[in-house]
Short mmCIF file of C-alpha atoms in Angstrom, two decimals:
data_model
loop_
_atom_site.label_atom_id
_atom_site.label_comp_id
_atom_site.label_asym_id
_atom_site.label_seq_id
_atom_site.Cartn_x
_atom_site.Cartn_y
_atom_site.Cartn_z
CA UNK A 1 104.36 146.65 113.50
CA UNK A 2 106.18 144.15 115.66
CA UNK A 3 104.94 145.15 119.13
CA UNK A 4 103.24 143.35 121.99
CA UNK A 5 100.97 145.20 124.41
CA UNK A 6 99.71 143.97 127.77
CA UNK A 7 97.22 145.96 129.85
CA UNK A 8 96.81 144.86 133.47
CA UNK A 9 93.92 146.59 135.24
CA UNK A 10 93.04 146.23 138.91
CA UNK A 11 89.72 147.70 140.13
CA UNK A 12 88.52 148.09 143.73
CA UNK A 13 86.29 150.04 146.12
CA UNK A 14 86.97 151.51 149.55
CA UNK A 15 86.46 148.01 150.98
CA UNK A 16 89.92 147.12 149.68
CA UNK A 17 91.70 150.28 150.80
CA UNK A 18 92.71 148.89 154.18
CA UNK A 19 93.11 145.66 156.16
CA UNK A 20 93.18 142.16 154.72
CA UNK A 21 91.42 143.15 151.48
CA UNK A 22 94.08 145.79 150.80
CA UNK A 23 96.76 143.13 151.25
CA UNK A 24 94.98 140.95 148.68
CA UNK A 25 94.68 143.90 146.27
CA UNK A 26 98.33 144.88 146.74
CA UNK A 27 99.39 141.30 145.96
CA UNK A 28 97.85 141.40 142.48
CA UNK A 29 100.49 141.12 139.74
CA UNK A 30 101.33 143.95 137.33
CA UNK A 31 102.34 141.50 134.60
CA UNK A 32 101.36 138.04 133.38
CA UNK A 33 102.86 135.49 130.99
CA UNK A 34 101.63 136.01 127.44
CA UNK A 35 99.46 133.32 125.82
CA UNK A 36 101.41 130.85 123.69
CA UNK A 37 101.90 131.95 120.09
CA UNK A 38 101.15 135.56 121.04
CA UNK A 39 102.51 138.18 118.62
CA UNK A 40 101.61 141.76 117.67
CA UNK A 41 98.42 141.81 119.73
CA UNK A 42 96.96 143.19 122.94
CA UNK A 43 96.72 140.97 126.01
CA UNK A 44 94.34 142.50 128.55
CA UNK A 45 94.02 141.16 132.10
CA UNK A 46 91.42 142.62 134.45
CA UNK A 47 91.18 141.88 138.18
CA UNK A 48 88.17 143.21 140.10
CA UNK A 49 87.43 143.28 143.79
CA UNK A 50 83.96 141.90 143.01
CA UNK A 51 85.66 138.76 141.59
CA UNK A 52 88.11 138.40 144.50
CA UNK A 53 90.81 139.81 142.21
CA UNK A 54 90.80 136.71 140.00
CA UNK A 55 92.41 137.55 136.64
CA UNK A 56 90.22 137.57 133.52
CA UNK A 57 92.12 137.74 130.24
CA UNK A 58 91.18 138.72 126.69
CA UNK A 59 93.14 139.18 123.46
CA UNK A 60 92.52 142.00 120.98
CA UNK A 61 94.08 143.22 117.75
CA UNK A 62 96.97 145.68 117.95
CA UNK A 63 95.07 148.61 116.38
CA UNK A 64 92.79 148.44 119.48
CA UNK A 65 95.74 148.86 121.88
CA UNK A 66 94.21 151.84 123.70
CA UNK A 67 97.48 153.75 123.40
CA UNK A 68 99.18 155.56 120.51
CA UNK A 69 101.93 153.39 118.97
CA UNK A 70 104.00 154.50 115.99
CA UNK A 71 107.21 153.28 114.41
CA UNK A 72 109.57 156.15 113.72
CA UNK A 73 113.18 155.87 112.57
CA UNK A 74 113.65 152.30 113.78
CA UNK A 75 112.12 153.08 117.20
CA UNK A 76 108.65 152.47 118.61
CA UNK A 77 107.01 155.66 119.93
CA UNK A 78 104.50 155.08 122.74
CA UNK A 79 102.27 158.02 123.65
CA UNK A 80 100.94 158.54 127.17
CA UNK A 81 97.94 156.31 127.91
CA UNK A 82 94.68 158.19 127.68
CA UNK A 83 93.03 159.17 130.93
CA UNK A 84 89.30 159.56 131.39
CA UNK A 85 88.01 163.07 131.88
CA UNK A 86 85.99 161.62 134.76
CA UNK A 87 88.99 160.28 136.69
CA UNK A 88 90.78 161.97 139.55
CA UNK A 89 93.29 163.29 140.33
CA UNK A 90 93.53 165.56 137.30
CA UNK A 91 96.79 165.22 135.45
CA UNK A 92 97.49 168.55 133.82
CA UNK A 93 101.10 167.67 132.99
CA UNK A 94 101.77 164.29 131.46
CA UNK A 95 105.12 162.66 130.71
CA UNK A 96 106.28 162.77 127.10
CA UNK A 97 106.09 159.84 124.72
CA UNK A 98 108.62 157.04 125.24
CA UNK A 99 110.71 155.57 122.44
CA UNK A 100 111.86 151.96 122.49
CA UNK A 101 114.53 150.28 120.42
CA UNK A 102 113.95 146.71 119.22
CA UNK A 103 114.29 144.27 122.14
CA UNK A 104 113.32 146.86 124.78
CA UNK A 105 110.13 147.05 126.80
CA UNK A 106 108.24 149.64 128.83
CA UNK A 107 106.09 149.53 131.97
CA UNK A 108 103.81 152.57 132.38
CA UNK A 109 101.62 152.77 135.50
CA UNK A 110 98.81 155.20 136.27
CA UNK A 111 96.04 155.10 138.87
CA UNK A 112 92.61 156.69 139.02
CA UNK A 113 89.70 157.42 141.33
CA UNK A 114 86.18 157.56 139.92
CA UNK A 115 82.78 158.48 141.31
CA UNK A 116 80.11 155.87 140.63
CA UNK A 117 76.96 156.93 138.81
CA UNK A 118 74.64 155.16 141.24
CA UNK A 119 75.03 156.49 144.76
CA UNK A 120 78.26 158.40 144.24
CA UNK A 121 80.53 155.74 145.81
CA UNK A 122 84.18 156.03 144.86
CA UNK A 123 86.01 153.26 143.10
CA UNK A 124 89.64 152.98 142.09
CA UNK A 125 91.75 151.53 139.29
CA UNK A 126 95.42 150.85 138.68
CA UNK A 127 96.38 150.53 135.00
CA UNK A 128 99.70 148.96 134.07
CA UNK A 129 100.70 149.16 130.43
CA UNK A 130 103.49 146.78 129.37
CA UNK A 131 104.80 147.22 125.80
CA UNK A 132 107.58 145.24 124.10
CA UNK A 133 109.09 146.17 120.75
CA UNK A 134 110.13 143.23 118.61
CA UNK A 135 109.62 139.51 119.09
CA UNK A 136 108.62 138.73 122.67
CA UNK A 137 108.91 135.58 124.75
CA UNK A 138 105.88 134.52 126.83
CA UNK A 139 107.62 135.75 130.02
CA UNK A 140 108.94 139.06 128.65
CA UNK A 141 106.96 141.22 131.11
CA UNK A 142 107.85 139.22 134.22
CA UNK A 143 111.33 140.73 134.50
CA UNK A 144 112.60 144.28 134.92
CA UNK A 145 111.53 146.77 132.24
CA UNK A 146 114.02 148.63 130.08
CA UNK A 147 112.02 151.83 130.62
CA UNK A 148 109.53 152.77 133.32
CA UNK A 149 107.03 155.62 133.71
CA UNK A 150 105.23 155.95 137.04
CA UNK A 151 102.22 158.28 137.08
CA UNK A 152 100.71 156.84 140.22
CA UNK A 153 99.35 159.53 142.51
CA UNK A 154 97.95 159.64 146.04
CA UNK A 155 94.28 158.63 145.83
CA UNK A 156 92.20 159.89 148.72
#
């Protein structure tokens, strides 16, 4: 399968919900250049409040994409990203799968609120899934996507 997946995850606590820390969080990118020679793999970038939102990248194999990908009739079918049963708000209705033609790319965003196991403090996460079908340049995700799905919700 000739697909490139990039997950960009931003994690924060209530400390970054307002003021200067919120401005820093809101300035975090939703896409990054791909590593050189990158093809048919998963590029994951995580930015955490605890690390001052510095990006930490890893590369994984495509079967570990964390999202259902399937080629079907010359198109790439991308299923909705899985959501944790522990995240809020509940999403009882999810968008349908998206199909991409070769040369197209998708940006799918979804946010979550979680309750920590120690002390019950809330923490938050924004997941941005970028998927390109076909050969991709290193800067493919830095432009405007062909398709976009926005599942971001109000997080209290």
